[in-house]
Tab-separated table of C-alpha atoms and ligand atoms in Angstrom:
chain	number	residue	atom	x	y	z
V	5	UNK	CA	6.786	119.780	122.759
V	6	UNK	CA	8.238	116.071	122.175
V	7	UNK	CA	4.326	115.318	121.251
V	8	UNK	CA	4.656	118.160	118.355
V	9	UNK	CA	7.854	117.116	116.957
V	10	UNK	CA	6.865	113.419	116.440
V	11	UNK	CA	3.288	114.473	115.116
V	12	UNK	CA	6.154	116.938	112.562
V	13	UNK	CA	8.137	113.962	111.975
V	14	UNK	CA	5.467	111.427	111.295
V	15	UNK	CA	3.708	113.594	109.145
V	16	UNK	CA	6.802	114.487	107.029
V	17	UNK	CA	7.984	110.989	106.510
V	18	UNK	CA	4.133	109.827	105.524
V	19	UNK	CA	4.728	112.640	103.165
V	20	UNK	CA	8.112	111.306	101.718
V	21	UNK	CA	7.080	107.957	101.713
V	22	UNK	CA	4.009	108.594	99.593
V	23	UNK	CA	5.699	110.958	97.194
V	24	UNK	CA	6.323	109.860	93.120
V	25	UNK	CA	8.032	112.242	91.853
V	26	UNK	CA	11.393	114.183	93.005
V	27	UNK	CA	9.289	117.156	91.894
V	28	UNK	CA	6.750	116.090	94.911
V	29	UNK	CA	10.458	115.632	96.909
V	30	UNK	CA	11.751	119.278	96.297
V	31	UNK	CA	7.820	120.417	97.578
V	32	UNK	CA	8.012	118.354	101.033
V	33	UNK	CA	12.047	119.754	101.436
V	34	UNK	CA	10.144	122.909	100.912
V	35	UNK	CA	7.159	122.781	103.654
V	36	UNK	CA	9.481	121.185	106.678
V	37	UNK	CA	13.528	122.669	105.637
V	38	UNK	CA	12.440	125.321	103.723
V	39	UNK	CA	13.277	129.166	105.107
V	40	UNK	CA	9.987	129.227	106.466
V	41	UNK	CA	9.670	125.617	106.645
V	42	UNK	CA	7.888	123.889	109.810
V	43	UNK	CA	11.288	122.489	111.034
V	44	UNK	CA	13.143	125.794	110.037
V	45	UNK	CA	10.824	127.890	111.960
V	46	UNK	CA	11.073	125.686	115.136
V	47	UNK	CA	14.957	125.620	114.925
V	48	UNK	CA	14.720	130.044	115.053
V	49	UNK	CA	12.178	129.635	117.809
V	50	UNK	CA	15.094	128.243	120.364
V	51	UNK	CA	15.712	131.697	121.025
V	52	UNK	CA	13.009	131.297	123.455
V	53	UNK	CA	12.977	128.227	124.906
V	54	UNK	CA	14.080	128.323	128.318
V	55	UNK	CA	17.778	128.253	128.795
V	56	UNK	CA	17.596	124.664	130.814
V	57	UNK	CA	15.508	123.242	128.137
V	58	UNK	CA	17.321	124.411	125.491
V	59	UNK	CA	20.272	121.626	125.060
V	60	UNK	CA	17.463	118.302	125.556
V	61	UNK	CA	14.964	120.360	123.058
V	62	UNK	CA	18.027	121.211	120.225
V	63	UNK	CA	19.022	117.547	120.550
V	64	UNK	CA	15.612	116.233	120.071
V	65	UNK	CA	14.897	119.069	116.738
V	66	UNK	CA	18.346	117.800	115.054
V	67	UNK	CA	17.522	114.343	114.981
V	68	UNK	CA	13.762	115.780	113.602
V	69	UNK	CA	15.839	117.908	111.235
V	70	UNK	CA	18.465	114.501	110.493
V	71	UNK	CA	15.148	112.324	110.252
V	72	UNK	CA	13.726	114.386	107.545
V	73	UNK	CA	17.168	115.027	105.834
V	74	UNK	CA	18.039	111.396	105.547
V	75	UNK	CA	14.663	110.131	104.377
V	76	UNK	CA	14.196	113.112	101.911
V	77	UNK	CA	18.001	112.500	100.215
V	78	UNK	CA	17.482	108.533	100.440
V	79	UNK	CA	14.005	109.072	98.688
V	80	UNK	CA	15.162	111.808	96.140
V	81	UNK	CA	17.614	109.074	95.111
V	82	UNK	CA	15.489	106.545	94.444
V	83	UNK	CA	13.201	108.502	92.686
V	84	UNK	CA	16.112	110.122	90.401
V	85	UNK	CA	17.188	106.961	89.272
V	86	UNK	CA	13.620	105.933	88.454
V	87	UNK	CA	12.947	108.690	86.188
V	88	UNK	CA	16.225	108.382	84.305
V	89	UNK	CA	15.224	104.331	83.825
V	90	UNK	CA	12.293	105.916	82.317
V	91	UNK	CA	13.906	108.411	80.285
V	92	UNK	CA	16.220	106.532	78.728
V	93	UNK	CA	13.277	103.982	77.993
V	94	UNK	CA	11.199	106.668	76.230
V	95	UNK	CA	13.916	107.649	74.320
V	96	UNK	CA	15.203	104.439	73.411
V	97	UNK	CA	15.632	103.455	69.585
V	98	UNK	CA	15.387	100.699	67.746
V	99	UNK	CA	18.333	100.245	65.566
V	100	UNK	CA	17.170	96.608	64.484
V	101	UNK	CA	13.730	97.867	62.682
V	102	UNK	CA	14.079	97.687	58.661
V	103	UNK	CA	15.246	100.887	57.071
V	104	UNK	CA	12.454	102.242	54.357
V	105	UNK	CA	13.772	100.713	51.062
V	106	UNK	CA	15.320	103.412	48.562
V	107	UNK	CA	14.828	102.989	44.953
V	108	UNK	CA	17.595	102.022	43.076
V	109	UNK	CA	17.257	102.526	39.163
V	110	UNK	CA	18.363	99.350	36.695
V	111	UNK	CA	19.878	99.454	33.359
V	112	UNK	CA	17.971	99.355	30.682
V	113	UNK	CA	17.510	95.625	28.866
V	114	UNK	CA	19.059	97.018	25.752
V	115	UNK	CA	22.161	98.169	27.556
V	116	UNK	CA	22.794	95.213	29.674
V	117	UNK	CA	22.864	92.980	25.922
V	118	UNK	CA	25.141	96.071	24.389
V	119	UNK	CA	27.812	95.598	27.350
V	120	UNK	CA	27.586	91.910	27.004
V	121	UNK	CA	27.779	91.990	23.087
V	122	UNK	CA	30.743	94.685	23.295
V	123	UNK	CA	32.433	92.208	26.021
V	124	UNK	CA	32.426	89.438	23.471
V	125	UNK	CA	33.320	90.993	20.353
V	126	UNK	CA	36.493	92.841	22.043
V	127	UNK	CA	37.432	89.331	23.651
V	128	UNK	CA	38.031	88.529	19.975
V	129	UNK	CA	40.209	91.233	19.235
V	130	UNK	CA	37.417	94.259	17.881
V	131	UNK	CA	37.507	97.493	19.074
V	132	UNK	CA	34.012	100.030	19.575
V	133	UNK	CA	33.275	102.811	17.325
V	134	UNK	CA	30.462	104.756	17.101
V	135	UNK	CA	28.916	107.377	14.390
V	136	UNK	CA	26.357	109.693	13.873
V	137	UNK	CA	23.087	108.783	13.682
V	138	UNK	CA	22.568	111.810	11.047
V	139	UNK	CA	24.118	110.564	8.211
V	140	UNK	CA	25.311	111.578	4.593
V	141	UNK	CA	23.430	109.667	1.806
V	142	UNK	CA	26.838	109.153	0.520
V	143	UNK	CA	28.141	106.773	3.710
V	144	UNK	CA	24.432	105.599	4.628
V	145	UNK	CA	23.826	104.555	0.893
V	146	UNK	CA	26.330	105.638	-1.968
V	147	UNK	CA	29.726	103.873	-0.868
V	148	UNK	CA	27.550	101.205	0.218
V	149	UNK	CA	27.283	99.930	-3.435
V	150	UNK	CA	23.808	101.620	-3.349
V	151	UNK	CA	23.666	104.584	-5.957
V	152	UNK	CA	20.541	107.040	-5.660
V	153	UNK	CA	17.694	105.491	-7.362
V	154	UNK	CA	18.401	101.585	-6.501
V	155	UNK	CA	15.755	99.360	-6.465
V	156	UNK	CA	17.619	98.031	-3.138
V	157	UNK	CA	16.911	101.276	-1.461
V	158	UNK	CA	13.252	99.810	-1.252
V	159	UNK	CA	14.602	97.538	1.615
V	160	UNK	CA	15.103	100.111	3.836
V	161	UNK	CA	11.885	102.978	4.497
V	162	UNK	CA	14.094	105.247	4.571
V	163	UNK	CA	13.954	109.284	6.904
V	164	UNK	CA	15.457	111.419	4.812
V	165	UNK	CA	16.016	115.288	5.930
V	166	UNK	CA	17.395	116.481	2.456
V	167	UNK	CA	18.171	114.736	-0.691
V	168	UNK	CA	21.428	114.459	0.614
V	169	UNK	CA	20.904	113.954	4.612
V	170	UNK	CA	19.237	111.161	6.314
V	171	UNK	CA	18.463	109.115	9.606
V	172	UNK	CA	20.840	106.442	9.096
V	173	UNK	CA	18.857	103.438	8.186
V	174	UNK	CA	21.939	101.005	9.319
V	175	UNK	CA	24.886	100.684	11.375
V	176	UNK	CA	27.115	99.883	8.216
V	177	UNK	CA	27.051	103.915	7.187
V	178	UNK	CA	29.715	103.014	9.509
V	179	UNK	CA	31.514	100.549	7.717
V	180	UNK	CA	31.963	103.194	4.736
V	181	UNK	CA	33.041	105.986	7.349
V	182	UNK	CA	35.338	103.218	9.008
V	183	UNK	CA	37.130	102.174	5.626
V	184	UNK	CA	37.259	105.768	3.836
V	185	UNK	CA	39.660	106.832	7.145
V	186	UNK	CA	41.228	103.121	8.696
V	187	UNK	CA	43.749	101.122	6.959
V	188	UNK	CA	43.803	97.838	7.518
V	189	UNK	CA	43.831	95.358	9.331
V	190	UNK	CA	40.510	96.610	10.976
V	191	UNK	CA	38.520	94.924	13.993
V	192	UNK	CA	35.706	97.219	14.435
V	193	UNK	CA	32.181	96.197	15.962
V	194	UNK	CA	29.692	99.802	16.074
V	195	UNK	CA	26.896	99.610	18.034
V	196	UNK	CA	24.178	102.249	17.782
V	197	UNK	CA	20.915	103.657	16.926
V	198	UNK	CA	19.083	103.234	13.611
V	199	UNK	CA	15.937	104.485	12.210
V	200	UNK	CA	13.223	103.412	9.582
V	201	UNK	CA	10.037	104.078	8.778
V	202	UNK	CA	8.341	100.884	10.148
V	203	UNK	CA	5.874	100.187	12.698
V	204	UNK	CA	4.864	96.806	13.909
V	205	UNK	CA	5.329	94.204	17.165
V	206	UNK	CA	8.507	93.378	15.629
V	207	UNK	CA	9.801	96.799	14.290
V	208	UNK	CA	10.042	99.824	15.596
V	209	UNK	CA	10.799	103.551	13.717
V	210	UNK	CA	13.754	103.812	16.048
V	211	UNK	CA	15.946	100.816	16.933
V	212	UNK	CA	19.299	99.667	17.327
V	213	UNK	CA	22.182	97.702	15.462
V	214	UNK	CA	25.597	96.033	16.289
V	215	UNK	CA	27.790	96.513	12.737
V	216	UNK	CA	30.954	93.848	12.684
V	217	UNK	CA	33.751	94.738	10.369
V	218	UNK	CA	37.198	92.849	9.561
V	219	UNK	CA	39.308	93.361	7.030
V	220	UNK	CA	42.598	91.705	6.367
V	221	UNK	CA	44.733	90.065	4.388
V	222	UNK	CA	42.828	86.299	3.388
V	223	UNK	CA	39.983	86.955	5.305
V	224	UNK	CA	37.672	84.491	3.999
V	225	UNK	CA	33.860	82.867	5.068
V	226	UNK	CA	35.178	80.578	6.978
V	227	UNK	CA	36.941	83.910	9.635
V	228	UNK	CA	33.443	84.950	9.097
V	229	UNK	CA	31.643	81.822	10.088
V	230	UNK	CA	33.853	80.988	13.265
V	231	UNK	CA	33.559	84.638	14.616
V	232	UNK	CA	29.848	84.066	14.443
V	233	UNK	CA	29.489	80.783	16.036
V	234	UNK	CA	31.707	82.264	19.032
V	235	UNK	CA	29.229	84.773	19.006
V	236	UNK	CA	26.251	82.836	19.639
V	237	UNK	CA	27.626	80.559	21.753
V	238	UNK	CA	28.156	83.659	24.486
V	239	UNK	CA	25.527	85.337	23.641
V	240	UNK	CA	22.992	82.121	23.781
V	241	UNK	CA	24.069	79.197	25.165
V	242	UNK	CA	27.045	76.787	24.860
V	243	UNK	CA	24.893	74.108	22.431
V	244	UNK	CA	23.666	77.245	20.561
V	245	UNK	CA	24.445	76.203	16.222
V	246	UNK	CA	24.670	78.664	13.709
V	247	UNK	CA	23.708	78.176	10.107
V	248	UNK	CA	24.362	80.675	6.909
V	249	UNK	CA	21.865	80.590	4.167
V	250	UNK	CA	22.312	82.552	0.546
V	251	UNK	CA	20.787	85.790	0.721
V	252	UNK	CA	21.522	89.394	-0.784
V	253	UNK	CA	23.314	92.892	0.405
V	254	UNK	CA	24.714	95.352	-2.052
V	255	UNK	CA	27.165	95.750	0.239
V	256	UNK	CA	28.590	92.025	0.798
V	257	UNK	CA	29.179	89.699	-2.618
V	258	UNK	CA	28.487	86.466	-1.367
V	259	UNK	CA	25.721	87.513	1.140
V	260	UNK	CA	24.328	85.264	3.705
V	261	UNK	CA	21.862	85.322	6.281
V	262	UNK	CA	22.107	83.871	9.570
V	263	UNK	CA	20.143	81.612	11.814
V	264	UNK	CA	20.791	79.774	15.415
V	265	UNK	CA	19.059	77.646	17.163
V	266	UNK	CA	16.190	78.659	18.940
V	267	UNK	CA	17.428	79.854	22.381
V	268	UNK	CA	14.075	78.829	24.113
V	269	UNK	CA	13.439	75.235	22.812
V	270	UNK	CA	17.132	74.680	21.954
V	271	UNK	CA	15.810	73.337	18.156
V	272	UNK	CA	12.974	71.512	19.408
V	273	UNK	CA	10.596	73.669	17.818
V	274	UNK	CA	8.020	76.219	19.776
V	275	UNK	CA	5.925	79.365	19.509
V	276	UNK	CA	9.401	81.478	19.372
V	277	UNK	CA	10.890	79.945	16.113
V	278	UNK	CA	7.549	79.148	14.791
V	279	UNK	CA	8.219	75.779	15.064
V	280	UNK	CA	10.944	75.639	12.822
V	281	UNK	CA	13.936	75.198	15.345
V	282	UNK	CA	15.402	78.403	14.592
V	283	UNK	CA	15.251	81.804	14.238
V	284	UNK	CA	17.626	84.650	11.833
V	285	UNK	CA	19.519	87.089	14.111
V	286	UNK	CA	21.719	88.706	11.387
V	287	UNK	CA	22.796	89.654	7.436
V	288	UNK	CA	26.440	89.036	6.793
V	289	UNK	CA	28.960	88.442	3.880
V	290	UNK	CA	32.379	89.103	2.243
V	291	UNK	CA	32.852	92.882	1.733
V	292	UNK	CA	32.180	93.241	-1.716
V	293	UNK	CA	35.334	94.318	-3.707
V	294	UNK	CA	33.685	97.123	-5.090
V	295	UNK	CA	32.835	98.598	-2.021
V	296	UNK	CA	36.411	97.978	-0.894
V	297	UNK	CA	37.784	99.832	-3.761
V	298	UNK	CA	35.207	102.538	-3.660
V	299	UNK	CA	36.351	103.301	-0.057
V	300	UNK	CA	39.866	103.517	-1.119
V	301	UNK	CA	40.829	99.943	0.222
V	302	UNK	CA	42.896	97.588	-2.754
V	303	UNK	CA	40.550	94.975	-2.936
V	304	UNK	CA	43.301	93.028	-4.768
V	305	UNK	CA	44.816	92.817	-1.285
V	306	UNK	CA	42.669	92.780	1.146
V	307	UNK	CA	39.103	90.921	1.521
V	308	UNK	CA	37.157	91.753	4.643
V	309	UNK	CA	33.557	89.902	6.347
V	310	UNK	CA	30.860	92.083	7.629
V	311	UNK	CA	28.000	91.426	9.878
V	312	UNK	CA	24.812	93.528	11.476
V	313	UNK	CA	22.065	92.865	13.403
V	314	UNK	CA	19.284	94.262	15.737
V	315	UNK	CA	20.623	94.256	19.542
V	316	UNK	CA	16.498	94.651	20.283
V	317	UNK	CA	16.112	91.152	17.984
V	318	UNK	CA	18.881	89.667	20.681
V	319	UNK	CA	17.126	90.821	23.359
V	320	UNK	CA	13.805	89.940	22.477
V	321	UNK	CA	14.437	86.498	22.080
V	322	UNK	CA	17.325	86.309	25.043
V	323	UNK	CA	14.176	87.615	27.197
V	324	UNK	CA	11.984	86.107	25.337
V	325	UNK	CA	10.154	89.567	25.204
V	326	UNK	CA	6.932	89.429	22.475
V	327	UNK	CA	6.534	93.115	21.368
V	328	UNK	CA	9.497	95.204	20.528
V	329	UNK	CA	7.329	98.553	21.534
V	330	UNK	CA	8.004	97.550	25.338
V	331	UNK	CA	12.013	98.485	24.773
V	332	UNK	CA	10.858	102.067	24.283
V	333	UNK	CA	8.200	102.348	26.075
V	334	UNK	CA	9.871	102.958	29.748
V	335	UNK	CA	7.066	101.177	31.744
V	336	UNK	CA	8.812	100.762	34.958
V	337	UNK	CA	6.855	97.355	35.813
V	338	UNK	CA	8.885	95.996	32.756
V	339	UNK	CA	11.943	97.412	33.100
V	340	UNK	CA	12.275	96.435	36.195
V	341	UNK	CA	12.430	92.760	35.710
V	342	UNK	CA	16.426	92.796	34.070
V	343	UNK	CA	18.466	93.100	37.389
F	473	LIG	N1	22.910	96.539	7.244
F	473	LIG	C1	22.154	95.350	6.978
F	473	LIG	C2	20.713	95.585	7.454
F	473	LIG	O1	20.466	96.530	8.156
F	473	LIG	C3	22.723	94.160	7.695
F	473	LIG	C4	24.084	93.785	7.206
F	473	LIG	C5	25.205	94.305	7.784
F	473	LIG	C6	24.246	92.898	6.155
F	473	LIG	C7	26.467	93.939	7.354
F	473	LIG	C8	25.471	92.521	5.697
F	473	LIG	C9	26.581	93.044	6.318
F	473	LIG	O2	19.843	94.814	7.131
C-alpha cells in the first residue's frame, strides 16, 4: 500500500511541477482531490482497511492528501501571480506616444491686418463703423461731390443693380452716411468690402478698404499727415517714411496720394517698389467743403482729413504676397502660412 501512495504522490507532484497554467492546476486538483479523485477515492476506501491498519494507513493518506494540497496551493500561487504580470503587461498603455495632431483652422491674412489696422487707428482715438456693401448712388457717388454723369465716375468700373443701387465701389459711401447722421467731432475708421469691375494680379472684382474720417474744429494737413506717419510706422516698421504727393478726389480739395517706403528693401530699391524706393498705399485729403456742406456739416466751422486704402494692398506687400487672386482663392497650402 505505502508502494501505491508514493507512486500517487510522485506522480501528482511531477504533475504540479510541470503544469503552466492554473487552468492545468484546477485539472490535477481535479484527478487526485476531486470527488472521485485518486486520493478521494482512497480516503472512502478506509472503510475497509483492517481495523489495526487503519490509524498507520490514515496517517500515511493525510500527509499524501497534505503533500498534494500544499504543492497544488503553493503552485496555483505562483502561477496566479504570473498571469496577472502578464495581464497587466498586455494591457498596458502607453501614455507617452504622440497624440494624432488635430487641425486647427487660422485666420485669414486679411483679418489678421484688419485687427491690427483697427488696433492702431483706435489707439489714436477712432472708433469702427461699418456699412452696407449695397449702397445708394446717392452716398456711394452723389454726396461724394460726384453727380450722375461725372467724368470722375470713369475711375471707378462701377456694379450697378439699378440706376439708383450699386455695389459700393469705396469705403467712403461711408463717409457721406457717417456725416449726414454724426456731428462732430468724428473719429471714424470703416473697414469693409468693396467691389469693381476689375480683374488683374493686382485687382480683384471684390476687395476690401479701410476709410479714415476726422472732422473737427482746425483740422488741417498737417493732423492728416501725422496720423498717417503713425500709421505706417505700426503697420510697417519703425524707419518706415511717408510722403504725400498732389493728386485728385472729388471728394477731398487738396487731394494727395500717399507713398512709404518700401517695406521689403526699406528704400533701397527692389522688385517690390520697382526700384523706385517706394510704393502708394493710399488717396487722402482735406474734406472738401462742399461735401461738408452737402452732408449738412458748416464747413465754415469745421474742416475734416480723409483717408482710404486697400487692406489687400497692405497685406500684399506686408507678406510680400505677388497676386492678389490668392486672398480669395482659399487654397489651404497658402493660407496656412499666416499663424
Ligand atoms: N475712395 C478713394 C478710392 O477708393 C480713396 C480715398 C478715400 C481718397 C478717402 C481720398 C479720401 O480710391
Amino acid at each position: 500500500m505505502k508502494e501505491k501512495l508514493d507512486l500517487i504522490k510522485n506522480a501528482a507532484l511531477k504533475k504540479i511541477d510541470d503544469a503552466v497554467s492554473t487552468a492545468e492546476l484546477n485539472d490535477v486538483r481535479v484527478k487526485y482531490l476531486g470527488k472521485s479523485g485518486e486520493i478521494s477515492m482512497i480516503m472512502r476506501d478506509m472503510a475497509n482497511v483492517p481495523k489495526e491498519e487503519r490509524p498507520a494507513m490514515g496517517k500515511l493518506v493525510n500527509e499524501l492528501r497534505f503533500a498534494v494540497e500544499g504543492a497544488l496551493s503553493e503552485k496555483t500561487e505562483f502561477l496566479a501571480r504570473k498571469e496577472e504580470e502578464l495581464r497587466l503587461k498586455e494591457e498596458e498603455i502607453d501614455v507617452t506616444l504622440p497624440v494624432k495632431g488635430r487641425k486647427i483652422g487660422t485666420l485669414h491674412p486679411l483679418t489678421l491686418i484688419k485687427r491690427e489696422l483697427i488696433d492702431i487707428f483706435v489707439g489714436m482715438g477712432f472708433s469702427v463703423d461699418e456699412g452696407p456693401e449695397i449702397e445708394s448712388d446717392l452716398f456711394n457717388f452723389q454726396l461724394l461731390n460726384i453727380p450722375k454723369d461725372h467724368p470722375s465716375r470713369d475711375m471707378q468700373d462701377t456694379f450697378y443693380i439699378n440706376e439708383n443701387v450699386v455695389l459700393r465701389t469705396q469705403t467712403s459711401a461711408m463717409q457721406a452716411r457717417i456725416m449726414t447722421t454724426t456731428k462732430p467731432p468724428i473719429r471714424v475708421v470703416v473697414p469693409g468690402k468693396v467691389y469693381r469691375s476689375d480683374d488683374d494680379a493686382s485687382h480683384s472684382p471684390i476687395f476690401n478698404q479701410f476709410e479714415g474720417l476726422a472732422i473737427d474744429k482746425h483740422i488741417t494737413m498737417g493732423d492728416l499727415q501725422g496720423c498717417l506717419q503713425t500709421f505706417a510706422e505700426k503697420i510697417f516698421s519703425k524707419d518706415t517714411k511717408v510722403r504725400l504727393r498732389p493728386s485728385y478726389f472729388p471728394f477731398t480739395e487738396p487731394s494727395v496720394e500717399v507713398d512709404v517706403t518700401c517695406s521689403m528693401c526699406h528704400g533701397k530699391g527692389c522688385r517690390v517698389c520697382k526700384g523706385t524706393g517706394w510704393v502708394e498705399i493710399l488717396g487722402a485729403g482735406i474734406v472738401n467743403p462742399a461735401v461738408l456742406d452737402m452732408c449738412g456739416i458748416d464747413s465754415k466751422q469745421y474742416s475734416g482729413f480723409a483717408f482710404g486704402f486697400g487692406i489687400d494692398r497692405i497685406a500684399m506687400i506686408k507678406y510680400g504676397i505677388p497676386n492678389i487672386k490668392l486672398l480669395y482663392e482659399n487654397d489651404m497650402r497658402f493660407l496656412k502660412q499666416f499663424n
